[in-house]
Tab-separated table of C-alpha atoms in Angstrom:
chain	number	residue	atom	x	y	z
L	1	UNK	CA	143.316	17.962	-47.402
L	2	UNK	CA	143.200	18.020	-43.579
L	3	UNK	CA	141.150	14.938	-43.476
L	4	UNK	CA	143.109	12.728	-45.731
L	5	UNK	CA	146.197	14.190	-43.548
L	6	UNK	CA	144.350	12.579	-40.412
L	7	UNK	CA	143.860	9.435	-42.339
L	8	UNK	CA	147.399	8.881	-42.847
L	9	UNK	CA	148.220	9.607	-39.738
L	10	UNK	CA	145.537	7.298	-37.954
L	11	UNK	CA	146.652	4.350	-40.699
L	12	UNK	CA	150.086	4.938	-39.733
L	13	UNK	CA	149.486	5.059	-36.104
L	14	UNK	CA	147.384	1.727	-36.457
L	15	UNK	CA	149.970	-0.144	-38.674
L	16	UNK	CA	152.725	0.719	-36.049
L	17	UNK	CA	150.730	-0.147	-32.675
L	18	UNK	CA	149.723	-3.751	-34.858
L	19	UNK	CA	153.657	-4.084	-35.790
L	20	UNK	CA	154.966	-3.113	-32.075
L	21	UNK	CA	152.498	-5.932	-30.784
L	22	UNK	CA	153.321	-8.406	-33.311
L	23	UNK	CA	157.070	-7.646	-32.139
L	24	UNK	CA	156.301	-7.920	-28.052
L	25	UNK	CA	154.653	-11.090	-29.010
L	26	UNK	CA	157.645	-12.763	-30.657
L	27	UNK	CA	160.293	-11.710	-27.938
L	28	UNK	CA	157.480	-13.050	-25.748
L	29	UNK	CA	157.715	-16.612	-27.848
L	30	UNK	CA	161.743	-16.429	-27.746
L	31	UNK	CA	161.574	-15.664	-23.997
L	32	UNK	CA	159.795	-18.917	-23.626
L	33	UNK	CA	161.672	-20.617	-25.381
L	34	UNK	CA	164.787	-19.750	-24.412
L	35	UNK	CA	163.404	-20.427	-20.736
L	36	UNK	CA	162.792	-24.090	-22.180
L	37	UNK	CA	166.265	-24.143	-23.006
L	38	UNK	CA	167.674	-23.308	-19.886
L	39	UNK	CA	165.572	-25.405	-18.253
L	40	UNK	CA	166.835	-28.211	-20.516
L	41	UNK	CA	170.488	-27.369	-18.695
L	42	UNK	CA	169.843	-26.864	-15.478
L	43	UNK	CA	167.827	-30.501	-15.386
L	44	UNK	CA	167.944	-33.659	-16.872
L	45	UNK	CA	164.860	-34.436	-18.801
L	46	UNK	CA	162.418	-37.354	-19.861
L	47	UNK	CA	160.394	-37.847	-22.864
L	48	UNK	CA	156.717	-38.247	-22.077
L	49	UNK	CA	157.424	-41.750	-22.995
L	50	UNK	CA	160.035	-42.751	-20.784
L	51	UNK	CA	158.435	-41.165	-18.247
L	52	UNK	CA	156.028	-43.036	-18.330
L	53	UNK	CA	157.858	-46.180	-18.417
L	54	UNK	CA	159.630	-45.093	-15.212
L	55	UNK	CA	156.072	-43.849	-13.614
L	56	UNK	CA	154.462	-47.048	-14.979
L	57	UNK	CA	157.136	-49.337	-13.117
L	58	UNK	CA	156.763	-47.783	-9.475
L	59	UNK	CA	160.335	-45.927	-9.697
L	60	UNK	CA	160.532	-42.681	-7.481
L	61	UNK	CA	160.437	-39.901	-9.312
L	62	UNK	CA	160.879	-36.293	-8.762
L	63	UNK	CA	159.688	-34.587	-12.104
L	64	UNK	CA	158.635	-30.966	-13.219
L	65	UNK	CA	155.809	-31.221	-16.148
L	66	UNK	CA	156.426	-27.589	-17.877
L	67	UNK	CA	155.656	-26.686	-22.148
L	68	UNK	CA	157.587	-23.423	-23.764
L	69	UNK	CA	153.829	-22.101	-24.764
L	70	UNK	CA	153.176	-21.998	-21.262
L	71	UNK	CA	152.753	-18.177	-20.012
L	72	UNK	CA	152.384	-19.267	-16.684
L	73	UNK	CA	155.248	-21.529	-17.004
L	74	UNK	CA	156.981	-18.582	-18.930
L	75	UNK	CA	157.449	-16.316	-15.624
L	76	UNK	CA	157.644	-19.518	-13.142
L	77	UNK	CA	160.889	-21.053	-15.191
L	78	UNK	CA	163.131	-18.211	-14.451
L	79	UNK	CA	162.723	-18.412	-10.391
L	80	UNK	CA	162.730	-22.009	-10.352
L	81	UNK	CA	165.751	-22.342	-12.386
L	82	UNK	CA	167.429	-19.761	-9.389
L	83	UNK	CA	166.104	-22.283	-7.035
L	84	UNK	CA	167.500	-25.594	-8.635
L	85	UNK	CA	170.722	-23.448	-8.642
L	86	UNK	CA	170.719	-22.490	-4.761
L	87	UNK	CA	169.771	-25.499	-3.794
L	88	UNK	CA	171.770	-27.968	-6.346
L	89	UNK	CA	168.503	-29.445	-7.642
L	90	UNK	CA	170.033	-30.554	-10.938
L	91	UNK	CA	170.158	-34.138	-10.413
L	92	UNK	CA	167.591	-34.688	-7.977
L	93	UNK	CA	164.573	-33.278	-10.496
L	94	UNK	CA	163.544	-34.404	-13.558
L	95	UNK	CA	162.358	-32.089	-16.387
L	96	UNK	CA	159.228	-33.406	-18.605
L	97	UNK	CA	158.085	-31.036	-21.642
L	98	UNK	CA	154.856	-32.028	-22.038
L	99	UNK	CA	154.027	-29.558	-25.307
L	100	UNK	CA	153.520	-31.923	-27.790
L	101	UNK	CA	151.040	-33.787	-25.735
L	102	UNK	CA	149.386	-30.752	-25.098
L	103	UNK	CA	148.660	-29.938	-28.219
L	104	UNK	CA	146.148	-33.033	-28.579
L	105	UNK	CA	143.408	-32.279	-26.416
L	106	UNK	CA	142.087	-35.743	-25.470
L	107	UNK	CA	145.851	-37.110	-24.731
L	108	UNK	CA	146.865	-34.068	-22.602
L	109	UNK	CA	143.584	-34.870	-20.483
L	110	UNK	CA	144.530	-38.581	-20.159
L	111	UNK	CA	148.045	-37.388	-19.253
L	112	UNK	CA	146.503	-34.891	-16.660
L	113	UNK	CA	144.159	-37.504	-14.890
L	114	UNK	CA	146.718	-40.916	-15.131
L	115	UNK	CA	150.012	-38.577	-13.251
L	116	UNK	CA	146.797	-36.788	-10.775
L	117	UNK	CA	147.999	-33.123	-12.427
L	118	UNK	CA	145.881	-30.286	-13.532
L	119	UNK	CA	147.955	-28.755	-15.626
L	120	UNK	CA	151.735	-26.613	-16.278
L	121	UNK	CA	153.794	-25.290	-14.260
L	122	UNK	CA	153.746	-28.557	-11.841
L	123	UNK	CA	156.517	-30.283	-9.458
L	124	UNK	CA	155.361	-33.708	-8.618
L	125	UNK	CA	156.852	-36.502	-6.533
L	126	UNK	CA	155.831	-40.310	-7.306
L	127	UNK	CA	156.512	-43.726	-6.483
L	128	UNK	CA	154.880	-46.710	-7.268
L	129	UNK	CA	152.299	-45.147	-9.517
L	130	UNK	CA	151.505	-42.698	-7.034
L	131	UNK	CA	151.292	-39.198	-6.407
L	132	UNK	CA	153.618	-38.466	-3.072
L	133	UNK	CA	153.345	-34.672	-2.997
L	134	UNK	CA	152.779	-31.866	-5.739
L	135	UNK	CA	152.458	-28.457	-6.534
L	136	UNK	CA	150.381	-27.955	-9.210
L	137	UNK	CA	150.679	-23.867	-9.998
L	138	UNK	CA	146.390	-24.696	-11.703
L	139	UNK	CA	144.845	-26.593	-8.760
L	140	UNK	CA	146.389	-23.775	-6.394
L	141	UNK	CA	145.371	-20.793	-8.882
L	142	UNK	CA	149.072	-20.029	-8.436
L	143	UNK	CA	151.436	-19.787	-5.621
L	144	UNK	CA	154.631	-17.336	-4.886
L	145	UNK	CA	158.323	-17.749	-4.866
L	146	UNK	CA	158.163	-18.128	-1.176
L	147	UNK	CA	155.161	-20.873	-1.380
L	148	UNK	CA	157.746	-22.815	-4.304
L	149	UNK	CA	161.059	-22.562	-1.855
L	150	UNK	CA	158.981	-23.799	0.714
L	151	UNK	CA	158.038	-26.651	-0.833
L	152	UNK	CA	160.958	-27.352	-2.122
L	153	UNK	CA	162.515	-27.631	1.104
L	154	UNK	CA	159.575	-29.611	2.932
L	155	UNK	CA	160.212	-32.039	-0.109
L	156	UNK	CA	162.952	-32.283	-1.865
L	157	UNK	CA	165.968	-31.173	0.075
L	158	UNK	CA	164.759	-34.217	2.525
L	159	UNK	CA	165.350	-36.681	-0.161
L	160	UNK	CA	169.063	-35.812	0.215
């Protein structure tokens, strides 16, 4: 009796730890998102298309390349979006979700080597099919909130 007592128990222990992590990983997936949507208001965006159009005819262009399946994108979103705020960003970056071409390998690396990126979270300044200035959160294996505002004041705030 005692041992099909400590079944239960383990089989409801198990059940519960796989339901509580099946939980953390959807308010993970709405967290994203919902950064992705707040992104959405705080700049205005560009289809991979048109920017490519834009990138493709020499325009200057300030852009952030981001995707809502991101993690790493996931915890940058929230203290760039405090940045753009502060420093009145909105209309001076552009925001490109690039998660539908990531999700076919062999375009997302053509994407990747065309715009000179190595992956998400990345802030990139271009003009005439060139790569001015970036920070590419991959190539640097990450960089702080200090390393971003920095940045963002060597490069964008001069554009003003």
């Amino acid at each position: 009796m005692k041992k099909i007592f400590v079944y239960i128990i383990l089989i409801v222990s198990l059940v519960g730890n796989i339901y509580f992590i099946f939980i953390a990983q959807e308010l993970e997936q709405l967290r994203s998102k919902q950064n992705t949507v707040d992104m959405y208001r705080k700049l205005d965006s560009l289809l991979v298309d048109n920017f490519m159009e834009r990138y493709n005819s020499g325009e200057r262009l300030s852009v952030y390349f981001g995707r809502s399946s991101c993690e790493d994108c996931s915890h940058f979103d929230p203290i760039f979006i405090d940045i753009i705020e502060r420093y009145k960003l909105g209309d001076k970056v552009y925001y490109v979700n690039v998660e539908g071409l990531h999700e076919n390998k062999f375009e997302w690396e053509n994407f990747k080597e065309e715009v000179n990126i190595k992956g998400t979270p990345t802030i990139a300044i271009y003009e005439n099919k060139k790569i001015l200035t970036k920070l590419d959160f991959e190539e640097q294996d990450g960089f702080t909130s200090y390393e971003l505002e920095s940045w963002i004041s060597k490069n964008l705030l001069k554009l003003e």
